[in-house]
CSV table of C-alpha atoms and ligand atoms in Angstrom, one decimal:
chain,number,residue,atom,x,y,z
D,1,MET,CA,53.8,74.9,109.1
D,2,PRO,CA,52.9,76.7,106.9
D,3,GLY,CA,49.4,77.7,107.9
D,4,PHE,CA,48.2,78.1,104.6
D,5,GLU,CA,47.9,74.1,104.3
D,6,LEU,CA,44.7,74.5,106.6
D,7,PHE,CA,42.8,77.5,105.2
D,8,GLY,CA,39.1,77.2,105.3
D,9,ASN,CA,35.8,78.6,105.9
D,10,GLU,CA,37.2,80.5,109.0
D,11,GLU,CA,39.5,82.7,107.1
D,12,ARG,CA,37.1,83.3,104.3
D,13,THR,CA,34.4,84.5,106.8
D,14,GLU,CA,37.1,86.9,108.4
D,15,VAL,CA,37.8,88.5,105.1
D,16,ASN,CA,34.4,88.8,103.6
D,17,ASP,CA,33.4,90.9,107.1
D,18,VAL,CA,36.0,93.2,105.9
D,19,LEU,CA,35.3,93.2,101.9
D,20,GLU,CA,31.4,94.0,102.9
D,21,SER,CA,32.1,97.1,104.8
D,22,GLY,CA,34.9,97.7,102.2
D,23,VAL,CA,37.1,99.4,104.8
D,24,LEU,CA,40.4,98.0,104.0
D,25,MET,CA,42.2,100.3,106.3
D,26,ARG,CA,43.1,99.4,110.2
D,27,TYR,CA,42.4,103.3,111.4
D,28,GLY,CA,39.5,105.7,110.9
D,29,PHE,CA,36.1,105.1,108.9
D,30,ASP,CA,34.3,104.4,112.0
D,31,GLY,CA,30.7,104.8,110.6
D,32,MET,CA,31.6,102.8,107.4
D,33,ARG,CA,33.1,99.6,109.2
D,34,ASN,CA,30.2,97.7,110.8
D,35,GLU,CA,32.4,97.6,113.7
D,36,HIS,CA,34.8,95.4,112.4
D,37,TRP,CA,38.5,96.1,113.8
D,38,LYS,CA,40.1,93.0,112.7
D,39,ALA,CA,43.9,94.4,113.2
D,40,ARG,CA,42.5,95.3,116.8
D,41,GLU,CA,41.2,92.1,117.3
D,42,PHE,CA,44.4,90.4,116.2
D,43,GLU,CA,46.5,92.5,118.4
D,44,THR,CA,44.1,92.0,121.8
D,45,ALA,CA,43.8,88.5,120.9
D,46,PHE,CA,47.8,87.9,120.0
D,47,ALA,CA,48.8,89.9,123.2
D,48,ALA,CA,46.7,87.4,125.3
D,49,LYS,CA,48.1,84.4,123.7
D,50,MET,CA,51.6,85.3,124.1
D,51,LYS,CA,51.1,86.6,127.8
D,52,SER,CA,52.1,90.2,127.0
D,53,LYS,CA,50.6,93.6,127.9
D,54,HIS,CA,51.0,95.0,124.3
D,55,CYS,CA,51.1,93.8,120.7
D,56,GLN,CA,51.5,96.0,117.8
D,57,LEU,CA,50.8,94.1,114.1
D,58,VAL,CA,52.6,95.3,111.3
D,59,SER,CA,53.2,94.7,107.5
D,60,SER,CA,55.8,91.9,108.1
D,61,GLY,CA,58.3,90.2,110.3
D,62,THR,CA,61.2,92.2,108.7
D,63,ALA,CA,59.0,95.3,109.5
D,64,ALA,CA,58.3,94.2,112.9
D,65,LEU,CA,62.0,93.9,113.7
D,66,THR,CA,62.7,97.5,112.4
D,67,VAL,CA,60.0,98.9,114.5
D,68,ALA,CA,61.1,96.9,117.6
D,69,LEU,CA,64.3,98.1,117.1
D,70,ALA,CA,63.2,101.8,116.4
D,71,SER,CA,61.0,101.5,119.4
D,72,ALA,CA,63.7,100.9,121.9
D,73,GLY,CA,65.7,104.0,120.3
D,74,ILE,CA,68.3,102.1,118.4
D,75,GLY,CA,69.8,104.1,115.6
D,76,ALA,CA,72.6,105.2,113.7
D,77,GLY,CA,76.2,103.5,115.1
D,78,ASP,CA,74.5,101.3,117.6
D,79,GLU,CA,75.6,97.7,117.5
D,80,VAL,CA,72.9,94.7,117.4
D,81,ILE,CA,74.4,91.3,118.3
D,82,MET,CA,72.7,88.8,115.7
D,83,PRO,CA,73.7,85.5,114.7
D,84,THR,CA,75.3,83.7,111.5
D,85,PHE,CA,72.5,81.4,111.1
D,86,THR,CA,69.4,83.3,110.7
D,87,PHE,CA,67.0,84.9,108.1
D,88,VAL,CA,68.5,88.1,105.9
D,89,ALA,CA,65.6,90.2,107.9
D,90,SER,CA,68.1,90.3,110.8
D,91,PHE,CA,70.7,92.5,109.3
D,92,GLU,CA,67.9,94.3,107.0
D,93,SER,CA,66.4,95.5,109.7
D,94,ILE,CA,69.3,96.7,111.7
D,95,MET,CA,70.8,98.5,108.8
D,96,MET,CA,67.6,100.1,107.9
D,97,LEU,CA,68.0,102.2,110.9
D,98,GLY,CA,71.8,103.1,110.3
D,99,ALA,CA,72.8,100.6,113.2
D,100,VAL,CA,75.4,98.0,113.0
D,101,PRO,CA,74.9,94.3,112.8
D,102,VAL,CA,77.4,92.3,114.6
D,103,LEU,CA,77.6,88.6,113.7
D,104,VAL,CA,78.2,86.1,116.1
D,105,ASP,CA,78.6,82.2,116.2
D,106,ILE,CA,75.9,79.9,116.9
D,107,ASP,CA,76.3,76.8,118.9
D,108,ASP,CA,74.6,73.5,118.9
D,109,THR,CA,71.3,74.8,119.7
D,110,LEU,CA,71.6,76.5,116.1
D,111,THR,CA,71.0,79.8,117.8
D,112,LEU,CA,73.3,82.6,119.2
D,113,ASP,CA,76.3,81.1,121.6
D,114,PRO,CA,76.2,83.1,124.7
D,115,LYS,CA,79.8,82.9,125.2
D,116,ALA,CA,80.7,84.3,121.7
D,117,VAL,CA,78.1,87.0,122.3
D,118,GLU,CA,79.8,87.9,125.4
D,119,LYS,CA,83.2,88.4,123.6
D,120,ALA,CA,81.6,90.6,120.9
D,121,ILE,CA,79.9,93.3,123.5
D,122,SER,CA,81.5,96.4,123.2
D,123,SER,CA,80.8,100.2,124.2
D,124,LYS,CA,78.6,100.5,121.1
D,125,THR,CA,76.6,97.5,122.1
D,126,LYS,CA,72.8,98.3,122.1
D,127,CYS,CA,71.2,95.3,121.7
D,128,ILE,CA,71.1,91.4,121.5
D,129,MET,CA,69.0,89.9,119.1
D,130,PRO,CA,68.8,86.1,119.3
D,131,VAL,CA,66.5,84.4,116.4
D,132,HIS,CA,64.9,81.4,117.5
D,133,MET,CA,65.7,79.4,114.3
D,134,CYS,CA,63.6,76.5,113.2
D,135,GLY,CA,61.1,76.4,115.9
D,136,SER,CA,63.7,76.0,118.9
D,137,MET,CA,65.1,78.5,121.0
D,138,ALA,CA,68.3,80.2,122.5
D,139,ASN,CA,69.6,80.1,125.9
D,140,LEU,CA,67.6,83.2,126.9
D,141,ARG,CA,68.5,82.9,130.6
D,142,ALA,CA,72.1,83.5,129.6
D,143,LEU,CA,71.6,85.8,127.2
D,144,LYS,CA,69.3,88.0,130.0
D,145,ALA,CA,71.8,88.0,132.3
D,146,LEU,CA,74.5,89.6,129.7
D,147,CYS,CA,71.8,92.4,128.9
D,148,ASP,CA,71.2,92.9,132.5
D,149,GLN,CA,74.7,93.3,133.0
D,150,HIS,CA,75.5,95.5,130.2
D,151,ASN,CA,72.3,97.2,130.1
D,152,LEU,CA,71.5,96.0,126.7
D,153,VAL,CA,67.8,95.5,125.0
D,154,LEU,CA,67.0,91.6,124.4
D,155,LEU,CA,65.1,91.5,121.2
D,156,GLU,CA,63.6,88.0,120.4
D,157,ASP,CA,63.1,87.0,116.7
D,158,ALA,CA,60.6,84.5,117.3
D,159,CYS,CA,59.3,84.5,113.8
D,160,GLN,CA,60.1,80.9,113.2
D,161,ALA,CA,59.3,79.7,116.8
D,162,ILE,CA,55.7,80.8,117.6
D,163,GLY,CA,54.0,78.4,120.1
D,164,GLY,CA,57.2,77.6,121.7
D,165,SER,CA,58.1,78.7,125.1
D,166,TYR,CA,60.8,79.1,127.6
D,167,GLU,CA,60.8,78.6,131.3
D,168,GLY,CA,57.0,78.7,131.1
D,169,LYS,CA,56.9,81.5,129.0
D,170,PRO,CA,55.6,82.0,125.3
D,171,LEU,CA,58.7,82.4,123.2
D,172,GLY,CA,58.8,86.2,122.1
D,173,SER,CA,57.8,87.2,125.5
D,174,PHE,CA,60.7,86.3,127.6
D,175,GLY,CA,63.0,89.4,126.6
D,176,ASP,CA,62.1,93.1,126.3
D,177,LEU,CA,60.8,92.9,122.8
D,178,GLY,CA,59.5,90.0,120.6
D,179,CYS,CA,59.2,89.8,116.7
D,180,PHE,CA,56.9,87.7,114.7
D,181,SER,CA,56.4,86.8,111.1
D,182,PHE,CA,52.7,85.9,109.5
D,183,ASP,CA,54.2,85.8,105.9
D,184,TYR,CA,53.0,83.1,103.7
D,185,VAL,CA,55.2,80.3,104.6
D,186,LYS,CA,55.1,80.8,108.3
D,187,THR,CA,53.4,78.6,111.1
D,188,ILE,CA,50.4,81.0,110.9
D,189,THR,CA,50.2,83.3,108.4
D,190,CYS,CA,48.0,85.9,107.1
D,191,GLY,CA,49.7,86.3,103.7
D,192,GLU,CA,52.0,89.2,104.6
D,193,GLY,CA,52.1,90.8,108.2
D,194,GLY,CA,54.2,90.8,111.4
D,195,ALA,CA,53.8,91.4,115.4
D,196,VAL,CA,55.9,93.3,118.0
D,197,ILE,CA,55.0,92.0,121.4
D,198,THR,CA,56.2,94.1,124.7
D,199,ASN,CA,55.6,94.7,128.2
D,200,ASN,CA,57.3,98.0,128.2
D,201,LYS,CA,54.8,100.7,127.6
D,202,LYS,CA,56.9,103.1,126.3
D,203,PHE,CA,58.3,100.8,123.7
D,204,ALA,CA,54.8,100.1,122.7
D,205,GLU,CA,53.7,103.3,122.5
D,206,HIS,CA,56.7,104.3,120.1
D,207,ALA,CA,56.1,101.0,118.0
D,208,ASP,CA,52.4,102.2,117.7
D,209,GLN,CA,53.7,105.3,116.4
D,210,PHE,CA,56.5,104.6,114.4
D,211,GLN,CA,54.6,102.2,112.4
D,212,ASP,CA,52.4,104.9,111.2
D,213,HIS,CA,54.2,107.8,110.1
D,214,GLY,CA,54.8,109.2,113.9
D,215,HIS,CA,50.9,109.5,114.5
D,216,ASP,CA,50.2,109.8,118.1
D,217,HIS,CA,46.9,107.9,117.6
D,218,ILE,CA,45.2,110.1,120.2
D,219,GLY,CA,41.4,111.2,119.7
D,220,ASN,CA,39.5,110.0,116.7
D,221,ASP,CA,40.4,112.7,113.9
D,222,ARG,CA,43.3,111.2,111.9
D,223,GLY,CA,44.0,114.6,110.3
D,224,ALA,CA,44.4,116.5,113.6
D,225,GLU,CA,46.7,113.9,115.5
D,226,THR,CA,50.4,115.1,116.2
D,227,HIS,CA,53.3,113.5,115.3
D,228,PRO,CA,55.7,113.2,118.7
D,229,HIS,CA,58.6,112.0,116.3
D,230,LEU,CA,59.3,110.6,112.8
D,231,GLY,CA,58.1,107.6,111.5
D,232,TYR,CA,57.3,105.4,108.4
D,233,ASN,CA,54.5,103.5,107.0
D,234,PHE,CA,54.7,99.8,108.5
D,235,ARG,CA,50.6,99.3,108.9
D,236,ILE,CA,49.2,96.1,108.3
D,237,SER,CA,46.1,96.2,106.0
D,238,GLU,CA,42.6,94.9,107.6
D,239,LEU,CA,42.5,92.3,104.9
D,240,ASN,CA,45.8,90.6,106.2
D,241,ALA,CA,44.6,91.1,109.7
D,242,ALA,CA,41.3,89.4,109.1
D,243,VAL,CA,43.0,86.3,108.0
D,244,GLY,CA,45.3,86.3,110.9
D,245,VAL,CA,42.6,86.6,113.0
D,246,ALA,CA,41.3,83.2,111.9
D,247,GLN,CA,44.7,81.7,111.9
D,248,LEU,CA,45.4,82.3,115.3
D,249,ARG,CA,42.6,80.4,116.3
D,250,LYS,CA,44.3,77.5,115.0
D,251,LEU,CA,47.8,77.9,116.6
D,252,GLU,CA,47.3,75.3,119.3
D,253,THR,CA,45.9,72.9,117.0
D,254,PHE,CA,48.8,73.3,114.6
D,255,ILE,CA,51.1,73.0,117.5
D,256,ASP,CA,49.9,69.6,118.4
D,257,THR,CA,49.8,68.2,114.9
D,258,GLN,CA,53.4,69.2,114.3
D,259,LYS,CA,54.4,67.9,117.6
D,260,HIS,CA,52.8,64.5,117.0
D,261,THR,CA,54.6,64.3,113.4
D,262,TYR,CA,57.8,65.3,114.9
D,263,SER,CA,57.9,62.7,117.6
D,264,ILE,CA,57.3,60.1,114.9
D,265,ILE,CA,60.2,61.3,113.0
D,266,LYS,CA,62.6,61.5,115.8
D,267,GLU,CA,61.9,58.2,117.1
D,268,ALA,CA,62.7,56.8,113.5
D,269,LEU,CA,65.9,58.8,113.0
D,270,SER,CA,66.9,58.0,116.8
D,271,GLN,CA,67.5,54.5,115.6
D,272,VAL,CA,70.4,56.0,113.4
D,273,ALA,CA,73.4,55.8,115.9
D,274,GLU,CA,75.0,58.4,113.7
D,275,ILE,CA,72.4,61.0,114.1
D,276,SER,CA,72.3,63.5,117.1
D,277,PHE,CA,69.6,66.1,117.5
D,278,ARG,CA,69.9,69.8,118.0
D,279,ARG,CA,70.2,70.7,121.7
D,280,VAL,CA,67.1,72.5,123.1
D,281,PRO,CA,68.3,74.8,126.1
D,282,GLU,CA,66.9,73.7,129.6
D,283,GLY,CA,63.5,75.0,130.2
D,284,GLY,CA,62.5,75.2,126.7
D,285,VAL,CA,59.9,73.7,124.8
D,286,GLU,CA,59.8,73.7,120.5
D,287,ASN,CA,56.9,74.6,118.5
D,288,TYR,CA,58.0,71.5,116.4
D,289,SER,CA,57.9,73.2,113.0
D,290,PHE,CA,61.1,71.7,111.9
D,291,ILE,CA,63.3,68.6,113.3
D,292,SER,CA,66.8,69.6,113.1
D,293,PHE,CA,69.8,66.8,113.3
D,294,PHE,CA,73.4,66.5,113.2
D,295,LEU,CA,75.5,64.1,111.0
D,296,PRO,CA,79.0,63.0,112.0
D,297,ASN,CA,80.6,65.6,109.2
D,298,GLN,CA,80.1,67.9,106.6
D,299,VAL,CA,80.9,65.3,103.8
D,300,ILE,CA,78.1,62.8,105.2
D,301,ALA,CA,75.6,65.8,105.6
D,302,GLU,CA,76.1,66.7,102.2
D,303,LYS,CA,75.5,63.2,100.8
D,304,ALA,CA,72.6,62.6,103.3
D,305,HIS,CA,71.1,65.7,101.9
D,306,GLN,CA,71.1,64.5,98.5
D,307,ALA,CA,69.9,61.0,99.3
D,308,LEU,CA,67.1,62.5,101.0
D,309,SER,CA,66.0,64.1,97.9
D,310,GLU,CA,66.7,61.2,95.7
D,311,HIS,CA,64.8,58.8,98.3
D,312,GLY,CA,61.6,61.3,97.4
D,313,VAL,CA,61.9,63.2,100.8
D,314,ASP,CA,61.1,66.8,100.2
D,315,ALA,CA,61.6,69.8,102.4
D,316,CYS,CA,64.9,69.1,103.7
D,317,PHE,CA,67.1,71.9,104.1
D,318,TYR,CA,70.8,71.9,104.0
D,319,TRP,CA,71.2,75.6,105.4
D,320,TYR,CA,75.2,75.4,105.1
D,321,LYS,CA,74.9,76.1,101.1
D,322,ASN,CA,71.7,77.6,101.2
D,323,ASN,CA,71.0,81.6,100.0
D,324,TRP,CA,68.8,82.7,102.5
D,325,HIS,CA,69.9,81.7,106.1
D,326,TYR,CA,73.5,81.5,106.4
D,327,ILE,CA,76.5,83.9,106.1
D,328,ASN,CA,78.1,81.7,103.5
D,329,GLY,CA,75.3,82.5,101.2
D,330,TRP,CA,75.0,86.4,101.7
D,331,GLU,CA,77.4,87.6,99.1
D,332,HIS,CA,75.6,91.0,98.9
D,333,LEU,CA,76.1,91.6,102.5
D,334,ARG,CA,79.6,90.6,102.8
D,335,ASN,CA,80.4,92.7,99.8
D,336,MET,CA,78.4,95.7,101.0
D,337,LYS,CA,76.2,95.9,97.6
D,338,SER,CA,73.9,98.4,98.1
D,339,LEU,CA,72.0,100.6,95.8
D,340,GLY,CA,72.7,103.9,97.3
D,341,LYS,CA,75.6,105.0,99.6
D,342,LEU,CA,75.3,103.1,103.2
D,343,PRO,CA,75.5,105.3,106.4
D,344,GLU,CA,78.9,106.3,107.6
D,345,GLU,CA,78.7,104.7,110.4
D,346,ILE,CA,77.8,101.2,108.7
D,347,ARG,CA,80.8,101.5,106.5
D,348,LYS,CA,83.0,102.4,109.1
D,349,GLN,CA,82.0,99.7,111.9
D,350,MET,CA,80.9,96.8,110.0
D,351,GLN,CA,83.1,93.5,110.7
D,352,ASP,CA,85.0,92.4,107.6
D,353,PHE,CA,82.7,89.3,106.9
D,354,ASN,CA,85.2,87.9,104.3
D,355,THR,CA,87.8,87.6,106.9
D,356,THR,CA,86.0,87.2,110.4
D,357,ASP,CA,86.5,83.3,111.5
D,358,PHE,CA,83.2,81.8,111.7
D,359,SER,CA,84.6,78.2,111.9
D,360,GLN,CA,82.7,77.5,114.8
D,361,SER,CA,79.4,78.1,113.4
D,362,ASP,CA,80.8,76.4,110.0
D,363,SER,CA,81.5,73.2,112.0
D,364,ILE,CA,77.8,73.2,113.4
D,365,MET,CA,75.9,74.2,110.2
D,366,GLY,CA,78.1,72.1,107.5
D,367,ARG,CA,76.6,69.1,109.7
D,368,THR,CA,72.8,70.4,109.9
D,369,ILE,CA,70.0,68.9,108.0
D,370,SER,CA,66.4,70.5,109.1
D,371,SER,CA,63.3,68.9,107.8
D,372,LEU,CA,59.9,70.9,107.8
D,373,ILE,CA,57.0,69.5,109.4
D,374,LYS,CA,53.9,70.2,107.3
D,375,LEU,CA,50.6,70.1,108.9
D,376,SER,CA,48.5,68.3,105.8
D,377,TRP,CA,50.6,65.3,106.0
D,378,THR,CA,48.4,62.1,106.6
D,379,LYS,CA,49.5,59.4,109.2
D,380,ALA,CA,50.6,57.0,106.4
D,381,GLN,CA,52.7,59.9,104.8
D,382,VAL,CA,54.3,60.5,108.2
D,383,LYS,CA,55.3,56.7,108.4
D,384,ALA,CA,56.5,56.6,104.7
D,385,ARG,CA,58.7,59.7,105.4
D,386,ALA,CA,60.1,58.6,108.4
D,387,GLU,CA,61.0,55.2,107.2
D,388,ALA,CA,62.4,57.1,103.9
D,389,MET,CA,64.7,59.3,105.5
D,390,VAL,CA,66.0,56.6,107.7
D,391,LYS,CA,66.9,54.4,104.5
D,392,ALA,CA,68.1,57.5,102.5
D,393,ILE,CA,70.5,58.6,105.6
D,394,LYS,CA,72.0,54.9,106.0
D,395,SER,CA,72.8,54.6,102.5
D,396,VAL,CA,75.4,57.4,102.9
D,397,LEU,CA,76.6,56.1,106.4
V,1,LIG,C1,60.5,85.0,108.0
V,1,LIG,C2,61.3,85.4,109.1
V,1,LIG,C3,61.6,86.9,109.3
V,1,LIG,C4,60.9,87.8,108.3
V,1,LIG,O1,59.4,88.1,108.0
V,1,LIG,P1,58.8,88.3,106.8
V,1,LIG,O2,57.5,88.5,107.3
V,1,LIG,O3,59.1,87.7,105.8
V,1,LIG,O4,59.6,89.8,106.6
V,1,LIG,C5,61.9,87.3,110.3
V,1,LIG,N1,63.0,86.6,110.9
V,1,LIG,C6,63.1,85.0,110.7
V,1,LIG,C7,63.7,84.3,111.5
V,1,LIG,C8,62.1,84.7,109.7
V,1,LIG,O5,62.0,83.3,109.6
């Protein structure tokens, strides 16, 4: 990833279809649009690819998470369990609805630790939200068992793991709801966009309505539609959807390319005895968008990260000290800095992140480095990169 590395005529053709008719909106204007329904086309193709009954496109991955939670009836004071290692969108989407994010430790899968999740379940818990970070997944079987036992919704954030699978099912399709992002740096991109998938007819209907001001979408007179409940505007535009239609057709090729590159780099790193790799749960297949590995301790990991950049190896991430992906960097969340007053439920129920013990996550993230797997690297570049990575890391051991 990211998918923009391989933009071509396919994307241009789809976008031009939309520009020629001039209908940039996904709904209405039937007579003007020359039968182009790019958002609908994307939804049908994506649902099929994800082996799910329903797909709802929206304006971003963050919007997808918000819409998915709302469609499952999650609201003020409901607790949603999420990991300490994720993207800020996780707590943003939860808090948007007045619901309360409950942060829980990760394990060596770099995703939710089922044991820590079990401990965090309370009478207010409504949903468990695993985030399949950096191309690999949580132990969904264990999380599903907890959801069944406590009657909770399982919502998979598959924004970084599109194309991976678990027990033969596409990631995102195992839980009650799955969310994807097509933002500019994701495996397939349409500039800005996201999707919710589900097999639950009621959730699908709610998602369809919620993302478009609560419209029921019955009949073909938009002005005459009723509003069964409140909603917002999280619609995708036809221009973005058009790019997505073309990118989706390339998904398998992208995954194959990533897998090939990943194997070469993994083989090289495997020669270094001090390196171990992130654990992939049994039954899981990664999407190979990143390769993540552990160094023996935090000091060595920091030095290795520095050495990688000094050896000219770009796109390596040390998440532990990064502003976006780990609780350490979320000063605004830890100190509840919001523009307006936050809902009462959030202020009352939220953990104090300045004192909560996340030492289990710290001990894992402190040792973790991830390398992006780019689509545009040539064979020679991959080989040179693998060698440079080994050399850089060995220099600090
Ligand atoms: C990118 C991302 C999102 C949000 O997607 P946007 O489209 O940028 O809003 C959510 N979760 C994860 C794990 C992501 O990587």
